[in-house]
Short mmCIF file of C-alpha atoms in Angstrom, two decimals:
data_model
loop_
_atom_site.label_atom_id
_atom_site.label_comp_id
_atom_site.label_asym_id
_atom_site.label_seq_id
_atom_site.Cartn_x
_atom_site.Cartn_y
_atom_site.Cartn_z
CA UNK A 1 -12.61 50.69 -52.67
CA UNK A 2 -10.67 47.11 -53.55
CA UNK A 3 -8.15 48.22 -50.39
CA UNK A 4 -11.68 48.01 -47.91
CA UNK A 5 -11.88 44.38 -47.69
CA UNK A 6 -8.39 43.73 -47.44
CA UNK A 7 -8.41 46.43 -44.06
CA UNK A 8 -11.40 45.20 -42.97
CA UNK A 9 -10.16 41.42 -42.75
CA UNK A 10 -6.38 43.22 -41.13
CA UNK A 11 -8.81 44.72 -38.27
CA UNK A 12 -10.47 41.24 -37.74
CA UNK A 13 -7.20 39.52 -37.23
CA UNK A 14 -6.18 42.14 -34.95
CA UNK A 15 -9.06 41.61 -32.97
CA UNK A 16 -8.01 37.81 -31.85
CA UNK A 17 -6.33 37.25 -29.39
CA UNK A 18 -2.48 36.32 -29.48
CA UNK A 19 -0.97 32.98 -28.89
CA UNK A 20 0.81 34.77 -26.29
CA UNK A 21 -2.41 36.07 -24.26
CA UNK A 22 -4.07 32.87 -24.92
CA UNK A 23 -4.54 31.01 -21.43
CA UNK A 24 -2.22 28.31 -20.46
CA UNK A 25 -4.68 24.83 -20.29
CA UNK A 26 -5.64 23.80 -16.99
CA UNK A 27 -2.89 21.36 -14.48
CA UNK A 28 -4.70 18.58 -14.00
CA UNK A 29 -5.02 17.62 -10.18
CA UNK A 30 -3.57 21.04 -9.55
CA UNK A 31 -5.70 22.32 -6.58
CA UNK A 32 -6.12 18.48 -5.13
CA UNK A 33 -2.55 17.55 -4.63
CA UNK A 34 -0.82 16.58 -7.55
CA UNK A 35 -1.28 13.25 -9.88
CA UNK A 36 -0.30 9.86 -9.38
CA UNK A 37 1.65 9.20 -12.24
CA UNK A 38 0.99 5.23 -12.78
CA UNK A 39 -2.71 4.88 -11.87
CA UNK A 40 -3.52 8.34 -13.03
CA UNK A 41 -5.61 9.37 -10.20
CA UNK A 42 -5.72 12.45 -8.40
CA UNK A 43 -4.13 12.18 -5.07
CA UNK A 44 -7.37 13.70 -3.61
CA UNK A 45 -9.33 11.03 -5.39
CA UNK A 46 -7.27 8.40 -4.44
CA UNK A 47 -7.10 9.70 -0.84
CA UNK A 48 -11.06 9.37 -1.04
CA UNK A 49 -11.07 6.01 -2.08
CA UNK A 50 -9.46 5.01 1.13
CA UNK A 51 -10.92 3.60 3.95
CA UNK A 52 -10.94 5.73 6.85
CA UNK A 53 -8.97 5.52 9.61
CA UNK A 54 -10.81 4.05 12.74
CA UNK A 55 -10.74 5.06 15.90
CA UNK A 56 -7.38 3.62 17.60
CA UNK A 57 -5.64 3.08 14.55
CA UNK A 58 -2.91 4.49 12.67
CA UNK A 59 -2.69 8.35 13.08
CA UNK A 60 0.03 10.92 11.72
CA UNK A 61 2.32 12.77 14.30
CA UNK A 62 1.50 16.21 15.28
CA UNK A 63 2.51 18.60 12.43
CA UNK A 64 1.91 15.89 9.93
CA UNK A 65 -0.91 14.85 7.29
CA UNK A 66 -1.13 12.58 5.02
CA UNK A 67 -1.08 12.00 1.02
CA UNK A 68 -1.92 9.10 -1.10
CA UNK A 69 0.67 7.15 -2.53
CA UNK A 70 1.12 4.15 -5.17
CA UNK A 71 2.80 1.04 -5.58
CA UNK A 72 2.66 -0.96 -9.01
CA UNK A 73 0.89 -4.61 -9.28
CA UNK A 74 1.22 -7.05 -11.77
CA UNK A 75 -1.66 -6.66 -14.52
CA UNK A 76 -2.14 -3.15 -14.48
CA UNK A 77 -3.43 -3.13 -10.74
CA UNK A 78 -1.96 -0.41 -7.64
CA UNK A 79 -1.85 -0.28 -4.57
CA UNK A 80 -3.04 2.18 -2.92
CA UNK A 81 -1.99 3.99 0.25
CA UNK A 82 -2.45 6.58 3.09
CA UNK A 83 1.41 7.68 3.16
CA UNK A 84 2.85 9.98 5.61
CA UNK A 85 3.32 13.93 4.36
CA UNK A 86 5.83 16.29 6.87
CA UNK A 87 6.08 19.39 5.06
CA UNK A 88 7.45 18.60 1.62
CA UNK A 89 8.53 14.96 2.39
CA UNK A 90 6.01 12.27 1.65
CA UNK A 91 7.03 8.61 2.50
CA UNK A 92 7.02 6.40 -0.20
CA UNK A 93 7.43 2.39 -0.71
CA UNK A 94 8.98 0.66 -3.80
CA UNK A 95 8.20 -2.96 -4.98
CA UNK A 96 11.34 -4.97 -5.84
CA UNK A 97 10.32 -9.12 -6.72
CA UNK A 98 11.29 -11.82 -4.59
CA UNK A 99 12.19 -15.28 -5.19
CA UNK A 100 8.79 -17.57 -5.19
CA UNK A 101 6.89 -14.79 -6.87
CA UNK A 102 6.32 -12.62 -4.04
CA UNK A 103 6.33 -9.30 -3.94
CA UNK A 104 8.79 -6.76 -1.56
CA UNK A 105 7.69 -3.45 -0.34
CA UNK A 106 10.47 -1.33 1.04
CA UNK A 107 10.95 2.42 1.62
CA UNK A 108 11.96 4.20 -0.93
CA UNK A 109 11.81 7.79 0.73
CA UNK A 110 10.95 8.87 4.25
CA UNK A 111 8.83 11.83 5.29
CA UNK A 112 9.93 11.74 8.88
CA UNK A 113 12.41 8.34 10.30
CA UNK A 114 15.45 8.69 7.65
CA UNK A 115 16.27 5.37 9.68
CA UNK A 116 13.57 3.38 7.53
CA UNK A 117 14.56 4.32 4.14
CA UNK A 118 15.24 0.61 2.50
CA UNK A 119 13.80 -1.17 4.63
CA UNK A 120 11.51 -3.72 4.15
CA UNK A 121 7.50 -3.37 5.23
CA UNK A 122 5.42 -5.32 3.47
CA UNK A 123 5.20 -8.82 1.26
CA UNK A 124 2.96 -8.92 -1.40
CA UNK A 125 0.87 -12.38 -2.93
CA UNK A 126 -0.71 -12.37 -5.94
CA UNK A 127 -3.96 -14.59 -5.92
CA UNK A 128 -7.40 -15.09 -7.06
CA UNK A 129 -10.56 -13.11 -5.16
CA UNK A 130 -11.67 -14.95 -2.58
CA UNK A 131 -8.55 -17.24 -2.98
CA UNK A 132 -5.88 -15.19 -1.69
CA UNK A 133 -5.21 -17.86 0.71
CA UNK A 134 -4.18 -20.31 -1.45
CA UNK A 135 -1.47 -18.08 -2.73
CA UNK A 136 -0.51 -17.45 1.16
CA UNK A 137 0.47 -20.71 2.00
CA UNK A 138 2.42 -21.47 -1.21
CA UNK A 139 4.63 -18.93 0.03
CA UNK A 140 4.58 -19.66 3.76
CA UNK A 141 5.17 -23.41 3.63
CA UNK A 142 8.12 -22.95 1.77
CA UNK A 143 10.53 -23.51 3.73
CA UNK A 144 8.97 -25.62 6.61
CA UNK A 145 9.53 -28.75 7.73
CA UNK A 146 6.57 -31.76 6.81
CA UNK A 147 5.56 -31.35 10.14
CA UNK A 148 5.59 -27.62 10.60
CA UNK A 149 3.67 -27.44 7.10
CA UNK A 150 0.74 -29.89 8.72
CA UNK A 151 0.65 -28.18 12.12
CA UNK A 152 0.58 -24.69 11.14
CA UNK A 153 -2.40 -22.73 9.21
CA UNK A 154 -3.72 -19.31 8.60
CA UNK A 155 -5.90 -18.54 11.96
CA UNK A 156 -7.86 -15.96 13.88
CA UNK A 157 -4.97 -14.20 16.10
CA UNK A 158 -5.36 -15.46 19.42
CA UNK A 159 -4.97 -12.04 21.27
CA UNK A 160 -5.94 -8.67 21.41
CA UNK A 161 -4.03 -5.60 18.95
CA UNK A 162 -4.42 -6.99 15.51
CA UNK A 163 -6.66 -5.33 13.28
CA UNK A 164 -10.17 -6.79 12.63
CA UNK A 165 -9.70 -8.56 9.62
CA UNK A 166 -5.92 -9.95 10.35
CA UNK A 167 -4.94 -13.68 10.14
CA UNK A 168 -1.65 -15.55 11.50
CA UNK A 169 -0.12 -18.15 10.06
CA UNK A 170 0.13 -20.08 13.71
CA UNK A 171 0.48 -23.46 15.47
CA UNK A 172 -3.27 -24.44 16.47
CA UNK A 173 -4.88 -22.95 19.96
CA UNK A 174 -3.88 -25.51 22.03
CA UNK A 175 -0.47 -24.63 21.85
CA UNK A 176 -0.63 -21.20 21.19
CA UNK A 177 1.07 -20.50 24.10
CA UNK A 178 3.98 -21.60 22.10
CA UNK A 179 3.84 -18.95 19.73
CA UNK A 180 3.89 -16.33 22.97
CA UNK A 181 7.23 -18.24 24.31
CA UNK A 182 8.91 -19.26 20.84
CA UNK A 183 9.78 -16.57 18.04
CA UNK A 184 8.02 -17.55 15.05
CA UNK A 185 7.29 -20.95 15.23
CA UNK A 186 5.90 -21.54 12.19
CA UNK A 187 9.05 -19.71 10.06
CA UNK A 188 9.35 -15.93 8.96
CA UNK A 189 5.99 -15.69 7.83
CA UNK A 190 4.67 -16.81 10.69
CA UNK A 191 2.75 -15.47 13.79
CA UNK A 192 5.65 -14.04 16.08
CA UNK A 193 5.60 -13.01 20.12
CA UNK A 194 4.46 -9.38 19.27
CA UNK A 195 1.77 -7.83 17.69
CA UNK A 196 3.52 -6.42 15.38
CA UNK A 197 3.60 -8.72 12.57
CA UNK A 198 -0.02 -10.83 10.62
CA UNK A 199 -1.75 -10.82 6.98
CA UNK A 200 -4.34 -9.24 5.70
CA UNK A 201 -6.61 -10.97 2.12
CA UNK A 202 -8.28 -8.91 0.35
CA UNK A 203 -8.83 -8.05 -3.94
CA UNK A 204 -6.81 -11.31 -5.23
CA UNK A 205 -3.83 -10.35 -2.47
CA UNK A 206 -2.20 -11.37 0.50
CA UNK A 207 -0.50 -8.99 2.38
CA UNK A 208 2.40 -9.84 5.37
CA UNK A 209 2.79 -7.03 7.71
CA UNK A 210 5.65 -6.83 9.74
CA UNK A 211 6.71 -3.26 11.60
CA UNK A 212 9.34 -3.79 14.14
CA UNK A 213 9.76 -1.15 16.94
CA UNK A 214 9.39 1.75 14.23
CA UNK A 215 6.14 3.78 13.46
CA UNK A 216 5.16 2.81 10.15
CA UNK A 217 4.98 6.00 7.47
CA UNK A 218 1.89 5.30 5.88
CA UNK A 219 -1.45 3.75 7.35
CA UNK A 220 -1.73 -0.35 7.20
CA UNK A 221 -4.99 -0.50 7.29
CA UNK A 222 -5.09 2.11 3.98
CA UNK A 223 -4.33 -0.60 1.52
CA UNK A 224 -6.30 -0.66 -1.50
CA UNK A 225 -6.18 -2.41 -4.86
CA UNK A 226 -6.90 -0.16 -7.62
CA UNK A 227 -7.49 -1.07 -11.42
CA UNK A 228 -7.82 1.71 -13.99
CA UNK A 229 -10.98 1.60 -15.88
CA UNK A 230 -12.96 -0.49 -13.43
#
């Protein structure tokens, strides 16, 4: 009889199941893409927090999609992006600081143009909501002249192909005609001949676009400021 309990506690154990047919824990993010590793985000989640694409902007190449992306900001912010996916490559752009606080955004892998990787895309402010401006033209009047500093200003652009919300640092509209015949009157940060080239304020940033001939590899109009926790 004293040998019962001990055999019925060995059947018990036997019972249980083994560390070694015990399910692995779920991957987090595993059916939605992955995780960003800095923000911690999903990419599906991040994807969704995205504006959409409107009609007549930025659009992938046939056979491509797109993932989200992230780029680190000072006090535990990211920026968020719409980056291009071809097959296994996903394009991807680094931040490296720049003298007068600004921030550089160049490629740091390519999904599609190998000819891109290191170059330079984007500049990054850092400002207050609602006064990303101010921290615009502490960069942009850097280098100008007394008279270039007073003449030029953040304005609506004057033509047609900029997104909605984009702003040029131009010479006023009477002699914006200037600005079509001269390259970048009002110095590197300033509005150029092309399209191809303006700022964008939003969530305490400013943002300088400037593309070149090249398809960009991730969609401009995409950015978004992201803060864990809020």
């Amino acid at each position: 009889m004293p040998a019962l309990p001990f055999l019925l506690a060995l059947a018990a154990q036997s019972a249980l199941p083994s560390a070694a047919t015990t399910p692995p824990p779920p991957v987090p993010c595993a059916d939605t893409g992955g995780l960003l590793p800095g923000s911690g985000l999903c990419r599906a989640e991040a994807l969704a927090r995205l504006p959409k694409t409107q009609p007549g902007g930025w659009n992938p190449p046939q056979g491509c999609d797109t993932a989200a992306q992230e780029a680190q900001l000072p006090g535990g912010r990211w920026l968020l992006y719409a980056a291009l996916r071809c097959g296994e490559r996903i394009a991807r752009l680094a931040v490296t600081p720049q003298q007068g606080g600004a921030l550089v955004l160049r490629y740091a892998e390519t999904a599609r143009n190998a000819e891109l990787a290191g170059r330079k895309t984007l500049t990054i402010v850092i400002g207050r909501p609602a006064e990303e401006h101010l921290a615009v033209y502490t960069l942009v009047t850097g280098g100008l002249t007394q008279q270039q500093a007073q003449r030029c200003a953040l304005r609506t652009p004057p033509a047609a192909g900029y997104p909605w919300d984009a702003f040029v640092f131009d010479l006023p509209p009477a002699d914006a005609r200037l600005s079509a015949a001269l390259d970048q009157p009002c110095g590197p940060y300033g509005r150029s001949a092309r399209t191809d080239s303006y700022w964008r304020l939003f969530s305490g940033i400013g943002v300088f676009h400037v593309f070149g001939d090249d398809q960009p590899e991730y969609d401009p109009a995409s950015l978004t400021v992201y803060q864990p926790g809020r």
